[in-house]
PDB file of C-alpha atoms in Angstrom:
ATOM      1  CA  MET I  28      29.886  10.342  -3.535  1.00  0.00           C
ATOM      2  CA  ASN I  29      27.647   7.289  -2.376  1.00  0.00           C
ATOM      3  CA  SER I  30      30.324   5.424   0.039  1.00  0.00           C
ATOM      4  CA  ALA I  31      27.576   3.046   0.644  1.00  0.00           C
ATOM      5  CA  SER I  32      28.958  -1.045   0.406  1.00  0.00           C
ATOM      6  CA  ALA I  33      28.382  -3.276  -2.571  1.00  0.00           C
ATOM      7  CA  SER I  34      26.237  -5.541  -0.653  1.00  0.00           C
ATOM      8  CA  LEU I  35      23.832  -2.986   0.402  1.00  0.00           C
ATOM      9  CA  LYS I  36      23.785  -2.326  -3.329  1.00  0.00           C
ATOM     10  CA  ASP I  37      23.033  -5.997  -4.184  1.00  0.00           C
ATOM     11  CA  ALA I  38      20.133  -6.357  -1.591  1.00  0.00           C
ATOM     12  CA  LEU I  39      18.832  -3.171  -3.293  1.00  0.00           C
ATOM     13  CA  LEU I  40      18.754  -4.933  -6.479  1.00  0.00           C
ATOM     14  CA  GLY I  41      17.433  -7.799  -4.721  1.00  0.00           C
ATOM     15  CA  LEU I  42      14.629  -6.463  -3.410  1.00  0.00           C
ATOM     16  CA  ILE I  43      13.327  -4.973  -6.937  1.00  0.00           C
ATOM     17  CA  PRO I  44      11.076  -7.865  -7.302  1.00  0.00           C
ATOM     18  CA  ASN I  45       9.634  -6.996  -4.142  1.00  0.00           C
ATOM     19  CA  LEU I  46       8.887  -3.251  -4.528  1.00  0.00           C
ATOM     20  CA  ARG I  47       7.369  -4.129  -7.861  1.00  0.00           C
ATOM     21  CA  ALA I  48       4.818  -6.217  -6.314  1.00  0.00           C
ATOM     22  CA  PHE I  49       4.096  -3.305  -3.537  1.00  0.00           C
ATOM     23  CA  ALA I  50       4.087  -1.124  -6.148  1.00  0.00           C
ATOM     24  CA  VAL I  51       1.527  -2.867  -8.233  1.00  0.00           C
ATOM     25  CA  SER I  52      -0.946  -3.278  -5.531  1.00  0.00           C
ATOM     26  CA  LEU I  53      -0.994   0.560  -4.751  1.00  0.00           C
ATOM     27  CA  CYS I  54      -1.334   1.687  -8.010  1.00  0.00           C
ATOM     28  CA  GLY I  55      -2.746  -0.967  -9.948  1.00  0.00           C
ATOM     29  CA  ASP I  56      -1.024  -1.420 -13.346  1.00  0.00           C
ATOM     30  CA  ILE I  57       2.232  -2.254 -14.010  1.00  0.00           C
ATOM     31  CA  GLU I  58       3.460   0.142 -16.201  1.00  0.00           C
ATOM     32  CA  ARG I  59       2.797   2.957 -13.307  1.00  0.00           C
ATOM     33  CA  ALA I  60       4.365   0.500 -10.720  1.00  0.00           C
ATOM     34  CA  ASP I  61       7.550   0.356 -12.722  1.00  0.00           C
ATOM     35  CA  ASP I  62       7.750   4.054 -12.908  1.00  0.00           C
ATOM     36  CA  LEU I  63       6.949   4.428  -9.130  1.00  0.00           C
ATOM     37  CA  VAL I  64      10.104   1.786  -8.484  1.00  0.00           C
ATOM     38  CA  GLN I  65      12.302   3.899 -10.665  1.00  0.00           C
ATOM     39  CA  GLU I  66      11.397   7.021  -8.828  1.00  0.00           C
ATOM     40  CA  THR I  67      12.136   5.390  -5.459  1.00  0.00           C
ATOM     41  CA  LEU I  68      15.349   3.681  -6.618  1.00  0.00           C
ATOM     42  CA  LEU I  69      16.593   7.079  -7.561  1.00  0.00           C
ATOM     43  CA  LYS I  70      15.823   8.507  -4.095  1.00  0.00           C
ATOM     44  CA  ALA I  71      16.969   5.235  -2.228  1.00  0.00           C
ATOM     45  CA  TRP I  72      20.440   5.242  -4.192  1.00  0.00           C
ATOM     46  CA  ASN I  73      20.545   9.096  -3.090  1.00  0.00           C
ATOM     47  CA  HIS I  74      20.087   8.576   0.485  1.00  0.00           C
ATOM     48  CA  LEU I  75      21.511   5.197   0.893  1.00  0.00           C
ATOM     49  CA  ASP I  76      24.494   6.800   3.099  1.00  0.00           C
ATOM     50  CA  SER I  77      21.930   7.818   5.592  1.00  0.00           C
ATOM     51  CA  PHE I  78      20.339   4.132   5.541  1.00  0.00           C
ATOM     52  CA  GLU I  79      21.547   2.531   8.930  1.00  0.00           C
ATOM     53  CA  GLU I  80      23.079  -0.932   7.699  1.00  0.00           C
ATOM     54  CA  GLY I  81      21.662  -3.793   9.624  1.00  0.00           C
ATOM     55  CA  THR I  82      18.337  -2.192   9.848  1.00  0.00           C
ATOM     56  CA  ASN I  83      15.510  -3.525   7.736  1.00  0.00           C
ATOM     57  CA  LEU I  84      16.181  -2.517   4.281  1.00  0.00           C
ATOM     58  CA  ARG I  85      13.017  -3.791   2.702  1.00  0.00           C
ATOM     59  CA  ALA I  86      10.853  -1.780   5.273  1.00  0.00           C
ATOM     60  CA  TRP I  87      13.114   1.256   4.312  1.00  0.00           C
ATOM     61  CA  LEU I  88      12.493   1.172   0.659  1.00  0.00           C
ATOM     62  CA  PHE I  89       8.959   0.249   0.822  1.00  0.00           C
ATOM     63  CA  THR I  90       8.304   3.384   2.823  1.00  0.00           C
ATOM     64  CA  ILE I  91       9.982   5.414   0.281  1.00  0.00           C
ATOM     65  CA  LEU I  92       7.691   4.086  -2.362  1.00  0.00           C
ATOM     66  CA  ARG I  93       4.526   4.622  -0.614  1.00  0.00           C
ATOM     67  CA  ASN I  94       5.494   8.012   0.256  1.00  0.00           C
ATOM     68  CA  THR I  95       6.503   8.725  -3.175  1.00  0.00           C
ATOM     69  CA  TYR I  96       3.101   7.569  -4.369  1.00  0.00           C
ATOM     70  CA  PHE I  97       0.698   9.187  -1.890  1.00  0.00           C
ATOM     71  CA  SER I  98       2.718  12.785  -2.615  1.00  0.00           C
ATOM     72  CA  GLU I  99       2.376  11.891  -6.159  1.00  0.00           C
ATOM     73  CA  CYS I 100      -1.576  11.059  -5.589  1.00  0.00           C
ATOM     74  CA  ARG I 101      -1.997  14.379  -3.682  1.00  0.00           C
ATOM     75  CA  ARG I 102       0.026  16.457  -6.286  1.00  0.00           C
ATOM     76  CA  ARG I 103      -1.740  14.688  -9.123  1.00  0.00           C
ATOM     77  CA  ARG I 104      -5.368  15.629  -7.020  1.00  0.00           C
ATOM     78  CA  ARG I 105      -6.748  12.394  -7.659  1.00  0.00           C
ATOM     79  CA  GLU I 106      -9.008  10.448  -5.828  1.00  0.00           C
ATOM     80  CA  VAL I 107      -7.557   8.619  -3.151  1.00  0.00           C
ATOM     81  CA  GLU I 108     -10.057   6.756  -1.845  1.00  0.00           C
ATOM     82  CA  ASP I 109     -13.052   5.338  -2.500  1.00  0.00           C
ATOM     83  CA  ARG I 110     -14.576   6.532   0.928  1.00  0.00           C
ATOM     84  CA  ASP I 111     -18.327   5.639   0.500  1.00  0.00           C
ATOM     85  CA  GLY I 112     -17.473   2.470  -0.959  1.00  0.00           C
ATOM     86  CA  SER I 113     -19.793   2.623  -3.804  1.00  0.00           C
ATOM     87  CA  LYS I 114     -17.531   1.058  -6.144  1.00  0.00           C
ATOM     88  CA  ALA I 115     -17.241  -1.928  -3.687  1.00  0.00           C
ATOM     89  CA  ALA I 116     -21.166  -2.245  -3.572  1.00  0.00           C
ATOM     90  CA  ASP I 117     -21.155  -2.513  -7.308  1.00  0.00           C
ATOM     91  CA  LEU I 118     -18.604  -5.097  -7.106  1.00  0.00           C
ATOM     92  CA  SER I 119     -20.404  -8.138  -6.559  1.00  0.00           C
ATOM     93  CA  VAL I 120     -23.291  -7.817  -9.116  1.00  0.00           C
ATOM     94  CA  HIS I 121     -21.323  -9.404 -12.033  1.00  0.00           C
ATOM     95  CA  PRO I 122     -18.877 -12.575 -11.290  1.00  0.00           C
ATOM     96  CA  GLU I 123     -17.394 -13.943 -13.803  1.00  0.00           C
ATOM     97  CA  GLN I 124     -18.690 -17.279 -12.842  1.00  0.00           C
ATOM     98  CA  PRO I 125     -21.755 -17.185 -10.296  1.00  0.00           C
ATOM     99  CA  GLY I 126     -21.161 -19.559  -7.943  1.00  0.00           C
ATOM    100  CA  HIS I 127     -17.327 -20.100  -7.969  1.00  0.00           C
ATOM    101  CA  LEU I 128     -14.632 -18.467  -6.290  1.00  0.00           C
ATOM    102  CA  ASP I 129     -12.477 -16.487  -9.187  1.00  0.00           C
ATOM    103  CA  MET I 130      -9.151 -15.015  -8.547  1.00  0.00           C
ATOM    104  CA  GLN I 131     -10.507 -11.985 -11.156  1.00  0.00           C
ATOM    105  CA  ASP I 132     -13.268 -11.244  -8.689  1.00  0.00           C
ATOM    106  CA  PHE I 133     -10.824 -11.040  -6.035  1.00  0.00           C
ATOM    107  CA  ARG I 134      -8.574  -8.982  -7.786  1.00  0.00           C
ATOM    108  CA  ARG I 135     -11.261  -6.403  -8.757  1.00  0.00           C
ATOM    109  CA  ALA I 136     -12.652  -6.384  -4.902  1.00  0.00           C
ATOM    110  CA  LEU I 137      -8.761  -5.423  -3.572  1.00  0.00           C
ATOM    111  CA  ASP I 138      -8.810  -2.981  -6.307  1.00  0.00           C
ATOM    112  CA  VAL I 139     -11.665  -1.145  -5.300  1.00  0.00           C
ATOM    113  CA  LEU I 140     -11.016  -1.152  -1.680  1.00  0.00           C
ATOM    114  CA  PRO I 141     -10.027   2.409   0.119  1.00  0.00           C
ATOM    115  CA  LEU I 142      -6.008   2.861  -0.512  1.00  0.00           C
ATOM    116  CA  ASP I 143      -5.125   2.769   3.114  1.00  0.00           C
ATOM    117  CA  GLN I 144      -7.029  -0.322   3.519  1.00  0.00           C
ATOM    118  CA  ARG I 145      -5.666  -1.846   0.414  1.00  0.00           C
ATOM    119  CA  GLU I 146      -1.776  -0.902   1.704  1.00  0.00           C
ATOM    120  CA  ALA I 147      -2.375  -2.287   5.283  1.00  0.00           C
ATOM    121  CA  LEU I 148      -3.825  -6.020   3.758  1.00  0.00           C
ATOM    122  CA  VAL I 149      -0.971  -5.959   1.653  1.00  0.00           C
ATOM    123  CA  LEU I 150       1.727  -5.204   3.627  1.00  0.00           C
ATOM    124  CA  VAL I 151       0.736  -7.420   6.648  1.00  0.00           C
ATOM    125  CA  GLY I 152      -0.947 -10.019   4.803  1.00  0.00           C
ATOM    126  CA  ALA I 153       0.922 -10.403   1.368  1.00  0.00           C
ATOM    127  CA  ALA I 154       4.341  -8.522   1.974  1.00  0.00           C
ATOM    128  CA  GLY I 155       4.572 -10.605   5.520  1.00  0.00           C
ATOM    129  CA  PHE I 156       5.290  -7.523   7.430  1.00  0.00           C
ATOM    130  CA  SER I 157       4.285  -7.172  11.221  1.00  0.00           C
ATOM    131  CA  TYR I 158       1.600  -4.854  12.178  1.00  0.00           C
ATOM    132  CA  GLU I 159       4.511  -2.563  14.012  1.00  0.00           C
ATOM    133  CA  GLU I 160       6.722  -2.543  10.696  1.00  0.00           C
ATOM    134  CA  ALA I 161       3.680  -1.900   8.790  1.00  0.00           C
ATOM    135  CA  ALA I 162       2.505   1.132  11.021  1.00  0.00           C
ATOM    136  CA  LYS I 163       6.303   2.264  10.712  1.00  0.00           C
ATOM    137  CA  ILE I 164       5.929   2.106   6.727  1.00  0.00           C
ATOM    138  CA  SER I 165       2.500   3.781   6.510  1.00  0.00           C
ATOM    139  CA  GLY I 166       3.324   6.418   9.098  1.00  0.00           C
ATOM    140  CA  CYS I 167       0.279   5.621  11.451  1.00  0.00           C
ATOM    141  CA  ALA I 168      -0.337   3.895  14.920  1.00  0.00           C
ATOM    142  CA  VAL I 169      -0.472   0.199  15.133  1.00  0.00           C
ATOM    143  CA  GLY I 170      -4.227   0.550  15.851  1.00  0.00           C
ATOM    144  CA  THR I 171      -4.821   1.998  13.159  1.00  0.00           C
ATOM    145  CA  ILE I 172      -3.327  -0.570  10.763  1.00  0.00           C
ATOM    146  CA  LYS I 173      -5.111  -3.284  12.558  1.00  0.00           C
ATOM    147  CA  SER I 174      -8.429  -1.561  11.970  1.00  0.00           C
ATOM    148  CA  ARG I 175      -7.777  -0.946   8.476  1.00  0.00           C
ATOM    149  CA  VAL I 176      -6.822  -4.516   7.934  1.00  0.00           C
ATOM    150  CA  ASN I 177     -10.004  -5.840   9.537  1.00  0.00           C
ATOM    151  CA  ARG I 178     -12.022  -3.407   7.406  1.00  0.00           C
ATOM    152  CA  ALA I 179     -10.338  -4.608   4.522  1.00  0.00           C
ATOM    153  CA  ARG I 180     -10.736  -8.131   5.291  1.00  0.00           C
ATOM    154  CA  SER I 181     -14.649  -7.671   6.272  1.00  0.00           C
ATOM    155  CA  LYS I 182     -15.253  -5.894   2.694  1.00  0.00           C
ATOM    156  CA  LEU I 183     -13.356  -8.765   0.916  1.00  0.00           C
ATOM    157  CA  THR I 184     -15.275 -11.510   2.781  1.00  0.00           C
ATOM    158  CA  ASP I 185     -18.684  -9.835   2.113  1.00  0.00           C
ATOM    159  CA  VAL I 186     -17.929  -9.421  -1.803  1.00  0.00           C
ATOM    160  CA  LEU I 187     -16.614 -13.275  -1.849  1.00  0.00           C
ATOM    161  CA  SER I 188     -19.290 -14.530   0.246  1.00  0.00           C
ATOM    162  CA  VAL I 189     -21.759 -12.985  -2.229  1.00  0.00           C
ATOM    163  CA  ASN I 190     -20.114 -14.155  -5.469  1.00  0.00           C
ATOM    164  CA  ALA I 191     -19.966 -17.528  -4.325  1.00  0.00           C
ATOM    165  CA  PRO I 192     -23.445 -18.621  -2.477  1.00  0.00           C
ATOM    166  CA  HIS I 193     -23.233 -22.198  -3.589  1.00  0.00           C
ATOM    167  CA  GLU I 194     -19.790 -22.207  -1.677  1.00  0.00           C
ATOM    168  CA  TYR I 195     -20.628 -20.504   1.132  1.00  0.00           C
ATOM    169  CA  GLY I 196     -24.161 -20.843   1.769  1.00  0.00           C
ATOM    170  CA  PRO I 197     -27.244 -18.834   1.197  1.00  0.00           C
ATOM    171  CA  ASP I 198     -26.879 -17.442   4.772  1.00  0.00           C
ATOM    172  CA  ALA I 199     -23.507 -15.729   4.215  1.00  0.00           C
ATOM    173  CA  ALA I 200     -24.802 -14.320   0.903  1.00  0.00           C
ATOM    174  CA  THR I 201     -27.930 -12.750   2.821  1.00  0.00           C
ATOM    175  CA  GLU I 202     -26.107 -11.398   5.625  1.00  0.00           C
ATOM    176  CA  ALA I 203     -23.521  -9.941   3.145  1.00  0.00           C
ATOM    177  CA  ILE I 204     -26.409  -8.227   1.419  1.00  0.00           C
ATOM    178  CA  VAL I 205     -28.086  -7.349   4.756  1.00  0.00           C
ATOM    179  CA  ALA I 206     -24.936  -5.827   6.495  1.00  0.00           C
ATOM    180  CA  ARG I 207     -24.308  -3.851   3.181  1.00  0.00           C
ATOM    181  CA  THR I 208     -27.915  -2.414   3.104  1.00  0.00           C
ATOM    182  CA  VAL I 209     -28.495  -2.022   6.663  1.00  0.00           C
ATOM    183  CA  GLY I 210     -25.346   0.461   6.651  1.00  0.00           C
ATOM    184  CA  GLY I 211     -22.790  -1.805   7.991  1.00  0.00           C
ATOM    185  CA  ALA I 212     -20.236  -1.495   5.188  1.00  0.00           C
ATOM    186  CA  ARG I 213     -19.614   1.986   4.597  1.00  0.00           C
TER     187      ARG I 213
ATOM    188  CA  MET O  28      14.353   1.629  12.165  1.00  0.00           C
ATOM    189  CA  ALA O  29      12.543   2.645   8.679  1.00  0.00           C
ATOM    190  CA  ALA O  30      13.728   6.029   7.484  1.00  0.00           C
ATOM    191  CA  ASP O  31      11.202   8.425   6.399  1.00  0.00           C
ATOM    192  CA  ILE O  32      12.556   9.626   2.852  1.00  0.00           C
ATOM    193  CA  GLY O  33      10.562  11.212   0.597  1.00  0.00           C
ATOM    194  CA  SER O  34       7.760  13.890   1.154  1.00  0.00           C
ATOM    195  CA  ALA O  35       6.611  13.749   5.090  1.00  0.00           C
ATOM    196  CA  SER O  36       3.506  12.238   5.625  1.00  0.00           C
ATOM    197  CA  HIS O  37       0.601  10.625   5.456  1.00  0.00           C
ATOM    198  CA  ILE O  38      -2.835  10.720   3.811  1.00  0.00           C
ATOM    199  CA  GLY O  39      -4.935  12.809   6.262  1.00  0.00           C
ATOM    200  CA  GLU O  40      -7.821  10.614   7.335  1.00  0.00           C
ATOM    201  CA  GLY O  41     -10.197  12.429   9.810  1.00  0.00           C
ATOM    202  CA  GLU O  42      -9.904  11.143  13.029  1.00  0.00           C
ATOM    203  CA  ALA O  43     -14.173  10.933  13.459  1.00  0.00           C
ATOM    204  CA  GLN O  44     -14.654   8.978  10.372  1.00  0.00           C
ATOM    205  CA  ALA O  45     -11.673   6.548  11.228  1.00  0.00           C
ATOM    206  CA  GLU O  46     -13.516   6.329  14.682  1.00  0.00           C
ATOM    207  CA  GLN O  47     -16.680   5.144  12.985  1.00  0.00           C
ATOM    208  CA  ASP O  48     -15.525   2.820  10.449  1.00  0.00           C
ATOM    209  CA  GLU O  49     -13.551   0.840  13.521  1.00  0.00           C
ATOM    210  CA  ARG O  50     -16.776   0.679  15.367  1.00  0.00           C
ATOM    211  CA  SER O  51     -18.789  -0.662  12.537  1.00  0.00           C
ATOM    212  CA  ALA O  52     -15.739  -2.910  11.487  1.00  0.00           C
ATOM    213  CA  LEU O  53     -15.427  -4.350  15.168  1.00  0.00           C
ATOM    214  CA  ARG O  54     -19.382  -5.025  14.959  1.00  0.00           C
ATOM    215  CA  GLN O  55     -18.841  -6.948  11.439  1.00  0.00           C
ATOM    216  CA  ASP O  56     -16.005  -8.698  13.206  1.00  0.00           C
ATOM    217  CA  GLN O  57     -18.286  -9.519  16.219  1.00  0.00           C
ATOM    218  CA  LEU O  58     -20.993 -10.945  14.225  1.00  0.00           C
ATOM    219  CA  HIS O  59     -18.382 -12.817  11.654  1.00  0.00           C
ATOM    220  CA  GLN O  60     -17.108 -14.387  15.023  1.00  0.00           C
ATOM    221  CA  GLY O  61     -20.615 -14.919  16.544  1.00  0.00           C
ATOM    222  CA  HIS O  62     -20.018 -13.258  19.576  1.00  0.00           C
ATOM    223  CA  VAL O  63     -23.076 -10.909  19.013  1.00  0.00           C
ATOM    224  CA  SER O  64     -25.420 -13.984  19.629  1.00  0.00           C
ATOM    225  CA  ARG O  65     -28.987 -14.123  18.496  1.00  0.00           C
ATOM    226  CA  SER O  66     -30.091 -17.022  20.762  1.00  0.00           C
ATOM    227  CA  LYS O  67     -28.205 -18.841  23.003  1.00  0.00           C
ATOM    228  CA  SER O  68     -26.251 -17.348  26.295  1.00  0.00           C
ATOM    229  CA  ARG O  69     -22.979 -18.458  27.410  1.00  0.00           C
ATOM    230  CA  ARG O  70     -24.798 -20.192  30.505  1.00  0.00           C
ATOM    231  CA  HIS O  71     -26.065 -22.851  27.976  1.00  0.00           C
ATOM    232  CA  LEU O  72     -22.731 -23.826  26.464  1.00  0.00           C
ATOM    233  CA  SER O  73     -22.115 -26.736  28.123  1.00  0.00           C
ATOM    234  CA  VAL O  74     -25.906 -27.998  27.622  1.00  0.00           C
ATOM    235  CA  VAL O  75     -25.467 -27.292  23.709  1.00  0.00           C
ATOM    236  CA  TYR O  76     -22.454 -29.114  23.547  1.00  0.00           C
ATOM    237  CA  SER O  77     -23.243 -32.703  25.581  1.00  0.00           C
ATOM    238  CA  ALA O  78     -26.928 -32.650  23.589  1.00  0.00           C
ATOM    239  CA  ALA O  79     -25.211 -32.441  20.218  1.00  0.00           C
ATOM    240  CA  GLY O  80     -22.738 -35.324  21.805  1.00  0.00           C
ATOM    241  CA  SER O  81     -19.238 -34.148  20.448  1.00  0.00           C
ATOM    242  CA  GLN O  82     -16.426 -32.854  21.819  1.00  0.00           C
ATOM    243  CA  THR O  83     -14.213 -31.389  19.141  1.00  0.00           C
ATOM    244  CA  PRO O  84     -11.136 -29.422  20.765  1.00  0.00           C
ATOM    245  CA  LEU O  85     -12.773 -26.350  19.035  1.00  0.00           C
ATOM    246  CA  SER O  86     -16.032 -26.561  21.186  1.00  0.00           C
ATOM    247  CA  MET O  87     -13.209 -26.356  24.120  1.00  0.00           C
ATOM    248  CA  ASP O  88     -12.451 -22.754  22.579  1.00  0.00           C
ATOM    249  CA  ARG O  89     -13.776 -20.387  24.919  1.00  0.00           C
ATOM    250  CA  SER O  90     -14.763 -18.128  21.940  1.00  0.00           C
ATOM    251  CA  PHE O  91     -16.277 -20.718  20.052  1.00  0.00           C
ATOM    252  CA  PRO O  92     -19.878 -19.516  19.600  1.00  0.00           C
ATOM    253  CA  ALA O  93     -23.124 -21.242  20.859  1.00  0.00           C
ATOM    254  CA  SER O  94     -25.628 -21.381  18.873  1.00  0.00           C
ATOM    255  CA  ARG O  95     -25.442 -23.609  15.431  1.00  0.00           C
ATOM    256  CA  LEU O  96     -25.714 -20.969  13.102  1.00  0.00           C
ATOM    257  CA  ALA O  97     -22.993 -18.781  14.690  1.00  0.00           C
ATOM    258  CA  GLN O  98     -20.967 -22.027  14.758  1.00  0.00           C
ATOM    259  CA  LYS O  99     -21.334 -22.087  10.865  1.00  0.00           C
ATOM    260  CA  ARG O 100     -20.629 -18.642  10.503  1.00  0.00           C
ATOM    261  CA  PHE O 101     -17.414 -18.791  12.434  1.00  0.00           C
ATOM    262  CA  MET O 102     -15.966 -21.915  10.592  1.00  0.00           C
ATOM    263  CA  LEU O 103     -17.425 -20.073   7.168  1.00  0.00           C
ATOM    264  CA  ASP O 104     -15.030 -17.016   8.196  1.00  0.00           C
ATOM    265  CA  ARG O 105     -12.233 -18.872   9.423  1.00  0.00           C
ATOM    266  CA  THR O 106     -12.271 -20.689   5.727  1.00  0.00           C
ATOM    267  CA  VAL O 107     -12.759 -17.437   3.951  1.00  0.00           C
ATOM    268  CA  GLN O 108      -9.779 -15.683   5.647  1.00  0.00           C
ATOM    269  CA  GLY O 109      -7.616 -18.248   5.097  1.00  0.00           C
ATOM    270  CA  GLN O 110      -8.653 -18.126   1.231  1.00  0.00           C
ATOM    271  CA  ILE O 111      -8.075 -14.513   1.345  1.00  0.00           C
ATOM    272  CA  GLY O 112      -4.927 -14.647   3.044  1.00  0.00           C
ATOM    273  CA  ARG O 113      -3.477 -17.418   0.185  1.00  0.00           C
ATOM    274  CA  MET O 114      -4.890 -15.224  -2.653  1.00  0.00           C
ATOM    275  CA  LEU O 115      -3.283 -12.038  -1.533  1.00  0.00           C
ATOM    276  CA  ARG O 116       0.057 -14.004  -1.305  1.00  0.00           C
ATOM    277  CA  GLU O 117      -0.384 -15.463  -4.667  1.00  0.00           C
ATOM    278  CA  ILE O 118      -1.263 -11.999  -5.999  1.00  0.00           C
ATOM    279  CA  PHE O 119       1.896 -10.336  -4.592  1.00  0.00           C
ATOM    280  CA  ALA O 120       3.993 -13.329  -5.333  1.00  0.00           C
ATOM    281  CA  ASP O 121       2.862 -12.934  -9.363  1.00  0.00           C
ATOM    282  CA  VAL O 122       5.129 -10.219  -9.245  1.00  0.00           C
ATOM    283  CA  ALA O 123       7.679 -10.698  -6.955  1.00  0.00           C
ATOM    284  CA  GLU O 124       8.754 -13.689  -8.519  1.00  0.00           C
ATOM    285  CA  GLU O 125       9.475 -12.184 -11.815  1.00  0.00           C
ATOM    286  CA  PRO O 126      13.051 -11.677 -12.614  1.00  0.00           C
ATOM    287  CA  VAL O 127      14.324  -7.698 -12.464  1.00  0.00           C
ATOM    288  CA  PRO O 128      13.206  -6.064 -15.426  1.00  0.00           C
ATOM    289  CA  GLU O 129      16.355  -4.860 -17.866  1.00  0.00           C
ATOM    290  CA  ARG O 130      15.758  -1.599 -17.240  1.00  0.00           C
ATOM    291  CA  PHE O 131      16.406  -1.510 -13.687  1.00  0.00           C
ATOM    292  CA  LEU O 132      19.513  -3.428 -14.348  1.00  0.00           C
ATOM    293  CA  LYS O 133      20.236  -0.632 -16.661  1.00  0.00           C
ATOM    294  CA  LEU O 134      19.215   2.173 -14.234  1.00  0.00           C
ATOM    295  CA  LEU O 135      21.647   0.684 -11.360  1.00  0.00           C
ATOM    296  CA  LYS O 136      24.347   0.428 -13.700  1.00  0.00           C
ATOM    297  CA  ALA O 137      24.086   3.830 -14.962  1.00  0.00           C
ATOM    298  CA  LEU O 138      24.090   5.344 -11.011  1.00  0.00           C
ATOM    299  CA  GLU O 139      27.134   2.972 -10.186  1.00  0.00           C
ATOM    300  CA  ALA O 140      28.959   4.239 -13.119  1.00  0.00           C
ATOM    301  CA  LYS O 141      28.220   7.989 -12.668  1.00  0.00           C
ATOM    302  CA  GLU O 142      29.440   7.284  -9.067  1.00  0.00           C
ATOM    303  CA  GLU O 143      33.144   6.299 -10.414  1.00  0.00           C
ATOM    304  CA  GLN O 144      33.457   9.184 -12.714  1.00  0.00           C
ATOM    305  CA  PRO O 145      36.197  11.779 -11.571  1.00  0.00           C
TER     306      PRO O 145
END
């Protein structure tokens, strides 16, 4: 028997689009994302009584979603992170339009970031959570979130600089390549 | 305080790897901000600015680098970071501004109805 208030249930409904956006950023396609949101909603509904009204519902839902996703990944023994960055290294070679900063390039760059970095970057840079909130959602220290965000931004900067040498200048492009080959980015 | 629902956990991340990545990331950040200067030391800061003749507010910022190349990189990095932020928010908003799909409306209605059954 679910005694949670009607307004809480309305709030839940209102947060579905946000959850979908977060889910897509984690798993990469909208269909899997919606399945993930479905599972999240079921769990949330069944645990609504344990949610303390007045606290951060959005953060609570995001936590359920990412925990569900991460444990599903482990269950499927899927490669969760591109740890050696080899996918990211290939990325900069084929921009859609050389010399033009392209949204497609950015999306692709985002998709090949290691999962924990992409999660941190999206929580802080897109979903608007504070570092502290993001740390709670991800179950790690604030310092860990900060370092993941820095690494993510650093990798994206490299990719964007190499893809758009005319916009950013040859210095940046050269530096990005040097940084990658001399063992800066991993 | 967000409750921890679902399987307990975070993704196991080797501490050694994380530390190494963090040091390398910090070096990258320092390079971008021009703190790892290839030429001028901070002692020459005022000389560089008066020779250039310009006193923009930015030059008063203690973190603004001394060498011209480092300055270029600093400004470039700020521009790029701004663009990264905008693109991230645009990608997120693309989905977040869509209406709630029918499937979830149905789900919530069904859950609500189930509750009301004796």
